[in-house]
Short mmCIF file of C-alpha atoms in Angstrom, two decimals:
data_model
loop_
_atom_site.label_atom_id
_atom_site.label_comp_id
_atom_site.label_asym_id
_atom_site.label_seq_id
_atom_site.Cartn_x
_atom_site.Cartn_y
_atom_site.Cartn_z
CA UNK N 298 76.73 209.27 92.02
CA UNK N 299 73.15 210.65 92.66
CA UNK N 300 72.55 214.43 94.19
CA UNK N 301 69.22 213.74 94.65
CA UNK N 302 69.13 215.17 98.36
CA UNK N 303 71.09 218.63 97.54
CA UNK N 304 68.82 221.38 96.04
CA UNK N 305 70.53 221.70 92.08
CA UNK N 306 71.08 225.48 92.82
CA UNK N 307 73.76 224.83 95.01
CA UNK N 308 74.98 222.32 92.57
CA UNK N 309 74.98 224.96 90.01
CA UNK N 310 76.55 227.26 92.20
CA UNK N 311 79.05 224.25 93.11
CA UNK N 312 79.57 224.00 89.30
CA UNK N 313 80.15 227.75 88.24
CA UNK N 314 82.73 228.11 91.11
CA UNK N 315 84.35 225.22 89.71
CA UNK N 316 84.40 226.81 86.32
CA UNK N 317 85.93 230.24 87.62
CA UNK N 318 88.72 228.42 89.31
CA UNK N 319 89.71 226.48 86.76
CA UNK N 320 89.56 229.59 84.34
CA UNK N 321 91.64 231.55 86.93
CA UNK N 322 94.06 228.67 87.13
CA UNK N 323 94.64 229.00 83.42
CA UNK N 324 95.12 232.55 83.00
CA UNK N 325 97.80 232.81 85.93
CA UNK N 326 98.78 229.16 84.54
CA UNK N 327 99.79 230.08 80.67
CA UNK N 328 102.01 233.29 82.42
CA UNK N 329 104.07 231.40 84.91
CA UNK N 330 104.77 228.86 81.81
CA UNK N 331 105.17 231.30 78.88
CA UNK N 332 107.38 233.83 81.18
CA UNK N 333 109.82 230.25 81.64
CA UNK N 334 109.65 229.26 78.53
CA UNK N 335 110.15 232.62 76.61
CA UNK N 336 112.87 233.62 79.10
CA UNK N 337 114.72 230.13 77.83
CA UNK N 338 114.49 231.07 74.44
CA UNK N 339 115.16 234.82 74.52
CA UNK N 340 112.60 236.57 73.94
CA UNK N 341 112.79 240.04 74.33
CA UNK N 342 109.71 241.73 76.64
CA UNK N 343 107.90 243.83 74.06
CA UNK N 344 107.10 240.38 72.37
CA UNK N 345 106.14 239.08 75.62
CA UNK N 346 104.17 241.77 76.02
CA UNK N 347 102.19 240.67 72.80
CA UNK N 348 101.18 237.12 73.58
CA UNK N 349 100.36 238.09 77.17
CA UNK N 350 97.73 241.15 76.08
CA UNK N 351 96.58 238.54 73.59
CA UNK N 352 94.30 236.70 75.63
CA UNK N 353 92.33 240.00 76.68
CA UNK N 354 92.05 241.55 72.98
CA UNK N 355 89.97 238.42 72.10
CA UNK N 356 88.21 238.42 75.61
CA UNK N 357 87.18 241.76 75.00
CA UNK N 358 85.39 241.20 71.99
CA UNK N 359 83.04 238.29 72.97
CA UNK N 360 82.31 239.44 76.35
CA UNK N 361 78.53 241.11 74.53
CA UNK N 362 78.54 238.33 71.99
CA UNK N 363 78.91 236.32 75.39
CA UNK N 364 75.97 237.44 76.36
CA UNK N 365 73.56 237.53 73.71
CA UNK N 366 74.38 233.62 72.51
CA UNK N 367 73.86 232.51 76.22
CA UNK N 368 70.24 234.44 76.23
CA UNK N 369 69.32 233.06 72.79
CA UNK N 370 70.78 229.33 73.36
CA UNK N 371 71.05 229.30 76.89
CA UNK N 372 73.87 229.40 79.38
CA UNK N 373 74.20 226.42 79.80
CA UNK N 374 75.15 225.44 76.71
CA UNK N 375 77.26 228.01 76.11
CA UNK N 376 79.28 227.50 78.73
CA UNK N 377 80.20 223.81 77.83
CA UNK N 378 81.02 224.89 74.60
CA UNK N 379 83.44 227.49 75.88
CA UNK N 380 85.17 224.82 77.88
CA UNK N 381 85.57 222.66 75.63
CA UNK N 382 87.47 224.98 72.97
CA UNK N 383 89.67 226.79 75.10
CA UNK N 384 90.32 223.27 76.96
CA UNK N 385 91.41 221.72 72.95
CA UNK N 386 93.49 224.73 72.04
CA UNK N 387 95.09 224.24 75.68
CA UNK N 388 95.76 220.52 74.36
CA UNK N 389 96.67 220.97 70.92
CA UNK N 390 98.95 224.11 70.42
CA UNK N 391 102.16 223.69 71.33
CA UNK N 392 104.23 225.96 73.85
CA UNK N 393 107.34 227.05 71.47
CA UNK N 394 107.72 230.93 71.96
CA UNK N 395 109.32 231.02 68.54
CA UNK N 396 106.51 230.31 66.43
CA UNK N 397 104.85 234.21 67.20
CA UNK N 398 101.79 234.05 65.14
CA UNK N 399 100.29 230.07 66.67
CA UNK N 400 100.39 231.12 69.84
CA UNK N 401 98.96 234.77 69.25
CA UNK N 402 96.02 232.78 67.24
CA UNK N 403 95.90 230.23 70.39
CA UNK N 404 95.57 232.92 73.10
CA UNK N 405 92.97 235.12 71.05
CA UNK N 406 91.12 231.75 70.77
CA UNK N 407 91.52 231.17 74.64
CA UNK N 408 90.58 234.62 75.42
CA UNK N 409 87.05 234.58 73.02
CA UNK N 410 86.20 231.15 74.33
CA UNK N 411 86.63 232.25 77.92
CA UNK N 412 84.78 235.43 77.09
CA UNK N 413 82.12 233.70 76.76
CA UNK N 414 81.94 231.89 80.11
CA UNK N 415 80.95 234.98 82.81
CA UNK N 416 77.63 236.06 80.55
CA UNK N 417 76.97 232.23 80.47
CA UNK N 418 77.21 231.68 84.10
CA UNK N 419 75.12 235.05 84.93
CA UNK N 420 72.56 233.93 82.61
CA UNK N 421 72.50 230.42 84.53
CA UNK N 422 72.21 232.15 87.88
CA UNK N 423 69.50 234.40 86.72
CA UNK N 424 67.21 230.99 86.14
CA UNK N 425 68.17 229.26 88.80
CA UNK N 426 68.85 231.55 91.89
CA UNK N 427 65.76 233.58 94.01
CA UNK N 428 66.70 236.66 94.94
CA UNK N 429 67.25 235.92 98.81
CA UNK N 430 70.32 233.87 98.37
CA UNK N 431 71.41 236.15 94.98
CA UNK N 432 74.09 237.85 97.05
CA UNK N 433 76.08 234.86 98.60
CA UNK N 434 75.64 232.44 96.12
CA UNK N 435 76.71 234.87 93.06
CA UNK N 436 79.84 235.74 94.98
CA UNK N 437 80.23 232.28 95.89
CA UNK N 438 80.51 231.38 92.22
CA UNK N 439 83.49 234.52 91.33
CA UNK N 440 84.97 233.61 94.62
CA UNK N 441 86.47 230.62 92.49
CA UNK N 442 88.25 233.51 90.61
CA UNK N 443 90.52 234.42 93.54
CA UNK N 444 91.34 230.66 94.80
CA UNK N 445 91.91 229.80 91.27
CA UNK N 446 94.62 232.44 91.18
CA UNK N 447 96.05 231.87 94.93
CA UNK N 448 96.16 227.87 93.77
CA UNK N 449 98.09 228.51 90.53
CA UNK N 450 100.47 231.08 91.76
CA UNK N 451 101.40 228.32 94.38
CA UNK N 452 101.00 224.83 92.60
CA UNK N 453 101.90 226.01 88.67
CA UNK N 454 105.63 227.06 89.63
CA UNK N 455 106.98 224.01 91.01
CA UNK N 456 104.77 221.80 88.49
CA UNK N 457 107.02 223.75 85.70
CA UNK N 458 110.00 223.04 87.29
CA UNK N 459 109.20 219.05 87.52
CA UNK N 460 107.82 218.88 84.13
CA UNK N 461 108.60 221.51 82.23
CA UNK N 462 105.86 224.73 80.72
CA UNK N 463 104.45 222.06 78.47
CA UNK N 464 103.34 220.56 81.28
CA UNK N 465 100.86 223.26 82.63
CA UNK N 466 99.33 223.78 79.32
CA UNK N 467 98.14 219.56 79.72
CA UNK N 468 97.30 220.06 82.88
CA UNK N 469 94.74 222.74 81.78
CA UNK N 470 93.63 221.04 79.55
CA UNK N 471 92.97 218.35 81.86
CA UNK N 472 91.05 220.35 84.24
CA UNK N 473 88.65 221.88 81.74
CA UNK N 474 87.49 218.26 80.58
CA UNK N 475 86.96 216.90 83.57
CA UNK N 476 84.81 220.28 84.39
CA UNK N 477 82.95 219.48 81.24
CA UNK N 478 82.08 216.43 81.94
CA UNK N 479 81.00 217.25 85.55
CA UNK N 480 78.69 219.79 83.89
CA UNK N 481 77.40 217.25 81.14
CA UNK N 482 76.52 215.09 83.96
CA UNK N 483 75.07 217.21 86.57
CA UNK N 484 74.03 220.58 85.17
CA UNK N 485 70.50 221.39 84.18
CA UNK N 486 68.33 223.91 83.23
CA UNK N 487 65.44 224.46 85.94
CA UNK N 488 62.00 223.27 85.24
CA UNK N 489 60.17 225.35 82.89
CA UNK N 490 57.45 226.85 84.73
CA UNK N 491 55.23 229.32 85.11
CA UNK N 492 55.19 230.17 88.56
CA UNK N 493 53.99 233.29 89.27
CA UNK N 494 55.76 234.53 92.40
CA UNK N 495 59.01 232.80 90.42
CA UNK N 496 58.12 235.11 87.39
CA UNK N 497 57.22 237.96 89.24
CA UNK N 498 60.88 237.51 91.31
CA UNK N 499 62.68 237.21 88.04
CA UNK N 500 64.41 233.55 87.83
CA UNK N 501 63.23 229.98 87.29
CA UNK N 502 62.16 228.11 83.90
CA UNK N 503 60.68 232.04 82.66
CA UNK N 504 63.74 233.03 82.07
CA UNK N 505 64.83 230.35 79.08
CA UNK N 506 65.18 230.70 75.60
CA UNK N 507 62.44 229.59 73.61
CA UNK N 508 61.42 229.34 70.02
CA UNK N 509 57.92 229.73 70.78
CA UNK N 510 56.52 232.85 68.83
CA UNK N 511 54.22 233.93 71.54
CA UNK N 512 57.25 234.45 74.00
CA UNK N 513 58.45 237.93 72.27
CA UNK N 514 60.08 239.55 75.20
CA UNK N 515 62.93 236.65 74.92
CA UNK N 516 63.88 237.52 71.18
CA UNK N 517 63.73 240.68 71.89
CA UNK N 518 66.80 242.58 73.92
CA UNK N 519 66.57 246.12 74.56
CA UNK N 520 69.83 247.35 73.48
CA UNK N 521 68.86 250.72 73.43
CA UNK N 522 67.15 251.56 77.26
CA UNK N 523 70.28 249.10 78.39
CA UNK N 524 73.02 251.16 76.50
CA UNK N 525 71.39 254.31 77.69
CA UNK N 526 70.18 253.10 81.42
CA UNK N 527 72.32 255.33 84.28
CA UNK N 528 72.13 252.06 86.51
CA UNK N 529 73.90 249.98 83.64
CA UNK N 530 76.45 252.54 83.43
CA UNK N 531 77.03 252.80 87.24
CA UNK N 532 77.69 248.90 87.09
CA UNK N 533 79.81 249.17 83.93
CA UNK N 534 81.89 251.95 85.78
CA UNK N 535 82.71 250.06 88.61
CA UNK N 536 83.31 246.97 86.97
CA UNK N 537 86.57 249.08 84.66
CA UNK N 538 87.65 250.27 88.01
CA UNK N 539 87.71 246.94 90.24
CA UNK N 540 89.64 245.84 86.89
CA UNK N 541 91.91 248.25 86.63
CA UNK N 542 92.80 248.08 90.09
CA UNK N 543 92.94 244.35 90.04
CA UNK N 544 94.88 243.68 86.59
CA UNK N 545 97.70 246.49 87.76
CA UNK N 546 97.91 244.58 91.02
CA UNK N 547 97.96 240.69 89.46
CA UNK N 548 100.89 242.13 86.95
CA UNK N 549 102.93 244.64 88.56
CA UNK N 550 102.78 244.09 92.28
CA UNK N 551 105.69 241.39 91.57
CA UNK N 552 107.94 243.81 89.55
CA UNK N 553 107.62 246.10 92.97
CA UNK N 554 108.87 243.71 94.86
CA UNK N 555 111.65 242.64 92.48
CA UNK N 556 112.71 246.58 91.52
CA UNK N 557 110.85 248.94 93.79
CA UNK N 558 111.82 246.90 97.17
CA UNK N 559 114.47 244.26 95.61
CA UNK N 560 112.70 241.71 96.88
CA UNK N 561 112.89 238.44 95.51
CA UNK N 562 109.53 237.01 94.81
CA UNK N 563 111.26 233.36 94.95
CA UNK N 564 112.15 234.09 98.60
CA UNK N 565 108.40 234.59 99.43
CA UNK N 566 107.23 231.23 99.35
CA UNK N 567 103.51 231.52 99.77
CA UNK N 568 103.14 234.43 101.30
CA UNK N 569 102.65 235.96 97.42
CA UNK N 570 99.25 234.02 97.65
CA UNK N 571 97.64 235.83 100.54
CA UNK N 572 95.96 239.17 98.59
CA UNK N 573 94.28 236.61 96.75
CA UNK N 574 93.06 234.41 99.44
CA UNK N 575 92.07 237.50 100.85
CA UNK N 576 89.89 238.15 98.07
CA UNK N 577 88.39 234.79 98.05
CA UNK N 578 87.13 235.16 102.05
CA UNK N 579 86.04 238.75 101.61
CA UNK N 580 83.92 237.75 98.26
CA UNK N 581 81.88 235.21 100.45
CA UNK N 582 81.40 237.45 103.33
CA UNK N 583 79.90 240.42 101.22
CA UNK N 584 77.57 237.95 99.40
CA UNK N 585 76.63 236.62 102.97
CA UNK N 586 76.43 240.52 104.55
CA UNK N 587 74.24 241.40 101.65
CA UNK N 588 71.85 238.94 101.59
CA UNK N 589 71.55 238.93 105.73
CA UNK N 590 70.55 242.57 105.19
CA UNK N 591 68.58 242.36 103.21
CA UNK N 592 66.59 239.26 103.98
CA UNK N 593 66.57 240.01 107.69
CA UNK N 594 64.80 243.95 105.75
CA UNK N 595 67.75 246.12 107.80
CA UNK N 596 68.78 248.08 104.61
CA UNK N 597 66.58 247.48 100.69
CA UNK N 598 68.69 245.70 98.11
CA UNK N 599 69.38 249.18 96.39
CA UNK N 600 70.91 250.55 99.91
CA UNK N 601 72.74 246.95 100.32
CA UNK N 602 74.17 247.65 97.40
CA UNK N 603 75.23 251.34 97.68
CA UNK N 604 76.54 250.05 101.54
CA UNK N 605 78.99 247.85 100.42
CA UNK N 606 79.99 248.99 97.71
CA UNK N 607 80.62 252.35 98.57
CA UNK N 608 82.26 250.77 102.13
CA UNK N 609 84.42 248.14 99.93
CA UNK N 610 85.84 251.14 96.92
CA UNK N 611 86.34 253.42 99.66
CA UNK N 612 88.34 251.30 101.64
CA UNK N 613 90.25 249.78 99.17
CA UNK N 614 91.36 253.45 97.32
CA UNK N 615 92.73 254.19 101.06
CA UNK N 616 94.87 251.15 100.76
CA UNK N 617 96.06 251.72 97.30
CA UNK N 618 97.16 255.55 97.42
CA UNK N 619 99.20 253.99 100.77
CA UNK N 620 100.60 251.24 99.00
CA UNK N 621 103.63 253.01 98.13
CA UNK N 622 104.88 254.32 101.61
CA UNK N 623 105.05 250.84 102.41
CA UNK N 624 108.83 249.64 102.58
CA UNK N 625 108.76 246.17 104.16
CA UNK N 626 107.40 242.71 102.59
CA UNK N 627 104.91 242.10 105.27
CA UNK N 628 103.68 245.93 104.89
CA UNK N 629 102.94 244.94 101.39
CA UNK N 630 101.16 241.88 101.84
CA UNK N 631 98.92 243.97 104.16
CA UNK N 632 98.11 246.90 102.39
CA UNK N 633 97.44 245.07 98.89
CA UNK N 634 95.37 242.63 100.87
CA UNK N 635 93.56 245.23 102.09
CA UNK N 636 93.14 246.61 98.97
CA UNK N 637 92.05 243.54 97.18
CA UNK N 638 89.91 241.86 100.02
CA UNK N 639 87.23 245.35 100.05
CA UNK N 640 87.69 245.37 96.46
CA UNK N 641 86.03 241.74 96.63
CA UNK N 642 83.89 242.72 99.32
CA UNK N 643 82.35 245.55 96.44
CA UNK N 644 81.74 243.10 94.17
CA UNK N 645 78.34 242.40 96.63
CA UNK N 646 77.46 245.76 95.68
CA UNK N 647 78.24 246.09 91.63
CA UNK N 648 78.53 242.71 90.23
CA UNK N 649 75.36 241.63 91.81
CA UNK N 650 73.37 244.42 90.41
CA UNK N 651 72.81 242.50 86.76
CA UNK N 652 70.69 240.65 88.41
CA UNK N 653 68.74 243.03 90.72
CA UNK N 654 68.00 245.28 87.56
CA UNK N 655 67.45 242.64 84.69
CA UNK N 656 67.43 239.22 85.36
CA UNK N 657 66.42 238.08 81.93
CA UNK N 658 69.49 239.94 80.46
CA UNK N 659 71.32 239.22 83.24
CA UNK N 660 74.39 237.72 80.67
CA UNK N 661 73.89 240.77 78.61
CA UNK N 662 74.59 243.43 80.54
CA UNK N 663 77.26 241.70 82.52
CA UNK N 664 78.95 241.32 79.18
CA UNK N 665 78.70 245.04 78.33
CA UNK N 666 80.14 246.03 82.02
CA UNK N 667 82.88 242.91 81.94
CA UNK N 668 84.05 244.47 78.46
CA UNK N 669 84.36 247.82 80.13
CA UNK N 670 86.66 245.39 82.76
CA UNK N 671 88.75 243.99 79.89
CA UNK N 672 89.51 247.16 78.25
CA UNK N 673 90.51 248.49 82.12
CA UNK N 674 92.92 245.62 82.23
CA UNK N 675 94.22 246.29 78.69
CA UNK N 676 94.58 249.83 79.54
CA UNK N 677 96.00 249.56 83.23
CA UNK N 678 98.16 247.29 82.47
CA UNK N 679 99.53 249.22 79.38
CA UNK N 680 99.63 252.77 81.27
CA UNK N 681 101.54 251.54 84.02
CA UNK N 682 104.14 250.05 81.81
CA UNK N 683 104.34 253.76 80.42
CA UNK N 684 104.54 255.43 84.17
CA UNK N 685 107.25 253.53 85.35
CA UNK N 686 109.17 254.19 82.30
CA UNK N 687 108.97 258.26 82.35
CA UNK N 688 109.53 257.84 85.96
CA UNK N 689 113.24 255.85 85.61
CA UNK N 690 113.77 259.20 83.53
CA UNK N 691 113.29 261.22 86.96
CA UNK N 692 114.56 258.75 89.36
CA UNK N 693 117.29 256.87 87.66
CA UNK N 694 115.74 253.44 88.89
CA UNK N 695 112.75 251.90 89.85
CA UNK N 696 113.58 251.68 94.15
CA UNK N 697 112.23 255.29 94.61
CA UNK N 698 108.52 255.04 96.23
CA UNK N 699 107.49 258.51 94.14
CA UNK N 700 108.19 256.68 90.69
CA UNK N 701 105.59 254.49 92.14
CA UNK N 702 103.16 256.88 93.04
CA UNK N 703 100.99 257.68 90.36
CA UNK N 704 100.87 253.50 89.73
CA UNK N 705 98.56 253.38 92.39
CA UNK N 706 97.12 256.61 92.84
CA UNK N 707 95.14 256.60 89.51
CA UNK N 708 93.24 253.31 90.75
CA UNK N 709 92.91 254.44 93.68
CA UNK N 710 91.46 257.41 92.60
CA UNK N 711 89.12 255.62 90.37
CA UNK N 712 87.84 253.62 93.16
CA UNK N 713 86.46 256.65 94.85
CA UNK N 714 84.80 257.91 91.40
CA UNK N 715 83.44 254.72 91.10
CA UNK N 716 81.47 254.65 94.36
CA UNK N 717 79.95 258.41 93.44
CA UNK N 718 78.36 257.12 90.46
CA UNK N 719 77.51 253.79 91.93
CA UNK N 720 75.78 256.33 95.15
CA UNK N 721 74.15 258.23 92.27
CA UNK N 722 72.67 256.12 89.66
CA UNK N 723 72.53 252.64 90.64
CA UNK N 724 69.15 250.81 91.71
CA UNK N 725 68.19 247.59 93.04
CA UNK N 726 65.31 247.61 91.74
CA UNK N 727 63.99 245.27 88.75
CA UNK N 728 64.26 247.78 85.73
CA UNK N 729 63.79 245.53 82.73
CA UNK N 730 60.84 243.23 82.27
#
C-alpha cells in the first residue's frame, strides 16, 4: 500500500501515536494479568508490589541513555529496536508469579526497552515537524498514551477471563510486531538537507546524526548549560508533577473506590475508562489551542506555553484537593476527569517545550525531565501506600474522606508549584543551537 499522497509527517505522527498506545496498552496490560494471576497463586502484596515498581526502576534509568543513543544513531532506529525487545521478552517469559527473580529480570527489561521509546520519538519529531504544527501534532502522538490506557482497562479484563493472563502477555507481543513492521515499512528519516529557513526553524534532515567530522555540534551535547538551564528545569519540574499526579491516580483511584467509597470497580463497567478518554480529547485540543495561537500571532510560543500550562495545573490542583469531598461514583468520575483532562491539556504547555528550546536535543532533555516523571511515579506511588497506612491508624479504616486527604492534596499542591516555576523560568524561545 503506497502513501504517496499523505505528507510522511503525519505518517510519522500516525506512527508514534501508534507506538504510545500500544506501550500504554502494555503497561495497564501486564497489571490487569499479573494482579489475576498472582491473586491465583497467593501472593502476598508486598511482593506484588515488587514486580509492579519493577518496570519503572529500569525505565528510570534509560530514560537519558534514551536520549543520547537516539541523537547519536537516530530515533528512528532506536525506536524499532526498543519494540522489538520489549515485544520478545513479552513473547518469551512466561507469566508464573512463582518464579520471583524471571519476571523481576523481564519487567526491568520491559521498562529499559520502553525507556527508550519517548527520547526516540521526540528526537523523530524534532526532524520531521516545523514548528507551526509542533503543538497538535506532538500531543497528537502522547495522546496515544491515554487511549492506550482507556482501551486496555476495557478490552484486557475480559480477554483474561476468555484466555487466561498468558494470554495478554501474546497479545502484546503481537501488537508490538506488527507496530514494527509498520515502522520498517513506512517510517523514514526526512531528506537530508540544508535548507536554510528549515535549519534556521530547527527540524528537517539538519537535525540527523552524522559521522561527518565537520558536523561538530551533533557529537557534541551540552550537558552542562542543559543540566544547569532554568527553562530545562521548569520542564523537568512539571513533568515529576503531571507524573505524580497521574501515577497516584492510574494506581490508587481504584482502591478508593473499592475501600474509601466500597465501590466495586467490577460494577462500573466502562465508566472506569472515562478520566482517560478525557485525557486523550483534552491532549488534542491543547496541541490544537496552542498552535492556533500561536500561528494565528494572538499570544508568542513562550506566552502559549505559560497560558496553558499555567490554565491546565491550575485547574487540575482545584480538582484534586476536591477529590476527596466527593462521595458518589459519578462525582468521582467528574472530578478525576477534570483533573486528568487539564492535566493533558498542560502537557501543550511543558512537554512541548523540548522542542521550542532545543530541537537538536530534543530526545535529550525530554529524557532528563521524563526521568524526573519516573522517579515521581516511583515516589507517588510509594508515599501514598505509606499515607493511607498511618491514616487506618487514625481512622480505623480506609471509608473516612480525611484519611484520604493528604493523597491528593500533595499533588495537588504540586500542580500549583509547578505552574510558578513554569511562569518563572520557562521560554519558548530556541536556547540551544
Amino acid at each position: 500500500m503506497k502513501l504517496s499522497n499523505i505528507p510522511q509527517r503525519y505518517v510519522i505522527v500516525f506512527l508514534t501515536f501508534l507506538s504510545t498506545s500500544v506501550c500504554y496498552i502494555e503497561r495497564v496490560g501486564f497489571s490487569i494479568a499479573y494482579t489475576v494471576a498472582a491473586d491465583a497463586a497467593g501472593i502476598n502484596q508486598s511482593s506484588k508490589g515488587t514486580i509492579l515498581s519493577t518496570f519503572f526502576v529500569g525505565y528510570a534509568c534509560s530514560q537519558v541513555p534514551g536520549g543520547w543513543a537516539a541523537q547519536k544513531i537516530g530515533g528512528r532506529k532506536v525506536l524499532l529496536l526498543s519494540f522489538v525487545l520489549w515485544s520478545s521478552t513479552c513473547f518469551l517469559v512466561p507469566l508464573d508469579p512463582n518464579r520471583v527473580g524471571l519476571l523481576i529480570v523481564a519487567r526491568l527489561l520491559v521498562g529499559v526497552a520502553q525507556g527508550f521509546i519517548f527520547p526516540s520519538i521526540h528526537t523523530v519529531l524534532a526532524q520531521w515537524v516545523p514548528p507551526h504544527e509542533r503543538s497538535r501534532l506532538v500531543s497528537i502522538t502522547t495522546s496515544g498514551m491515554y487511549l492506550g490506557a482507556a482501551l486496555g482497562m476495557w478490552l484486557l479484563p475480559a480477554l483474561v477471563e476468555l484466555r487466561g493472563p498468558e494470554s495478554v502477555f501474546l497479545a502484546e507481543a503481537l501488537a508490538g510486531v506488527i507496530w514494527s513492521l509498520l515502522w520498517i515499512r513506512y517510517a523514514t528519516d526526512p531528506p537530508r538537507s540544508e535548507h536554510p529557513k528549515a535549519a534556521a526553524a530547527g527540524f528537517g534532515g539538519a537535525l540527523l546524526p552524522t559521522n561527518n567530522v565537520n558536523h561538530h555540534k551533533v557529537t557534541h551535547i551540552p550537558w552542562k548549560k542543559i543540566l544547569l538551564s532554568k527553562p530545562v528545569w521548569a520542564i523537568v519540574v512539571n513533568n515529576f508533577t503531571f507524573h505524580y499526579a497521574l501515577y497516584v491516580l492510574m494506581n490508587w483511584l481504584p482502591t478508593y473506590f473499592e475501600l474509601g467509597l466500597q465501590i466495586s470497580l467490577q460494577g462500573m463497567d466502562s465508566s472506569k475508562m472515562v478520566p482517560y478518554l478525557n485525557m486523550f480529547a483534552f491532549s488534542i485540543v491543547g496541541g490544537f489551542i496552542a498552535d492556533y495561537l500561536i500561528t494565528k500571532k494572538i499570544l508568542s510560543v513562550t506566552r502559549t506555553r505559560k497560558f496553558l500550562n499555567t490554565v491546565g495545573f491550575v485547574v487540575a490542583s482545584v480538582a484534586l484537593m476536591a477529590l476527596p469531598q466527593f462521595r458518589t461514583e459519578n462525582g468521582v468520575i467528574l472530578c478525576s476527569s477534570v483533573a486528568l483532562g487539564f492535566l493533558a491539556l498542560g502537557r501543550a504547555g511543558f512537554a512541548v517545550n523540548h522542542m521550542d528550546i532545543a530541537p537538536r536535543y530534543a530526545g535529550i532533555v525530554m529524557g532528563v525531565s521524563n526521568t524526573a516523571g519516573t522517579l515521581a511515579g516511583i515516589i507517588g506511588v510509594d508515599l501514598t501506600g505509606k499515607l493511607l497506612e498511618a491514616s487506618k491508624l487514625i481512622y480505623s479504616d480506609l471509608s473516612h474522606p480525611e484519611s484520604w486527604r493528604p493523597v491528593f492534596f500533595i499533588p495537588g499542591l504540586l500542580c500549583i508549584f509547578s505552574s510558578v516555576v513554569f511562569l518563572l523560568f520557562s521560554t519558548g524561545e530556541r536556547i540551544f543551537d
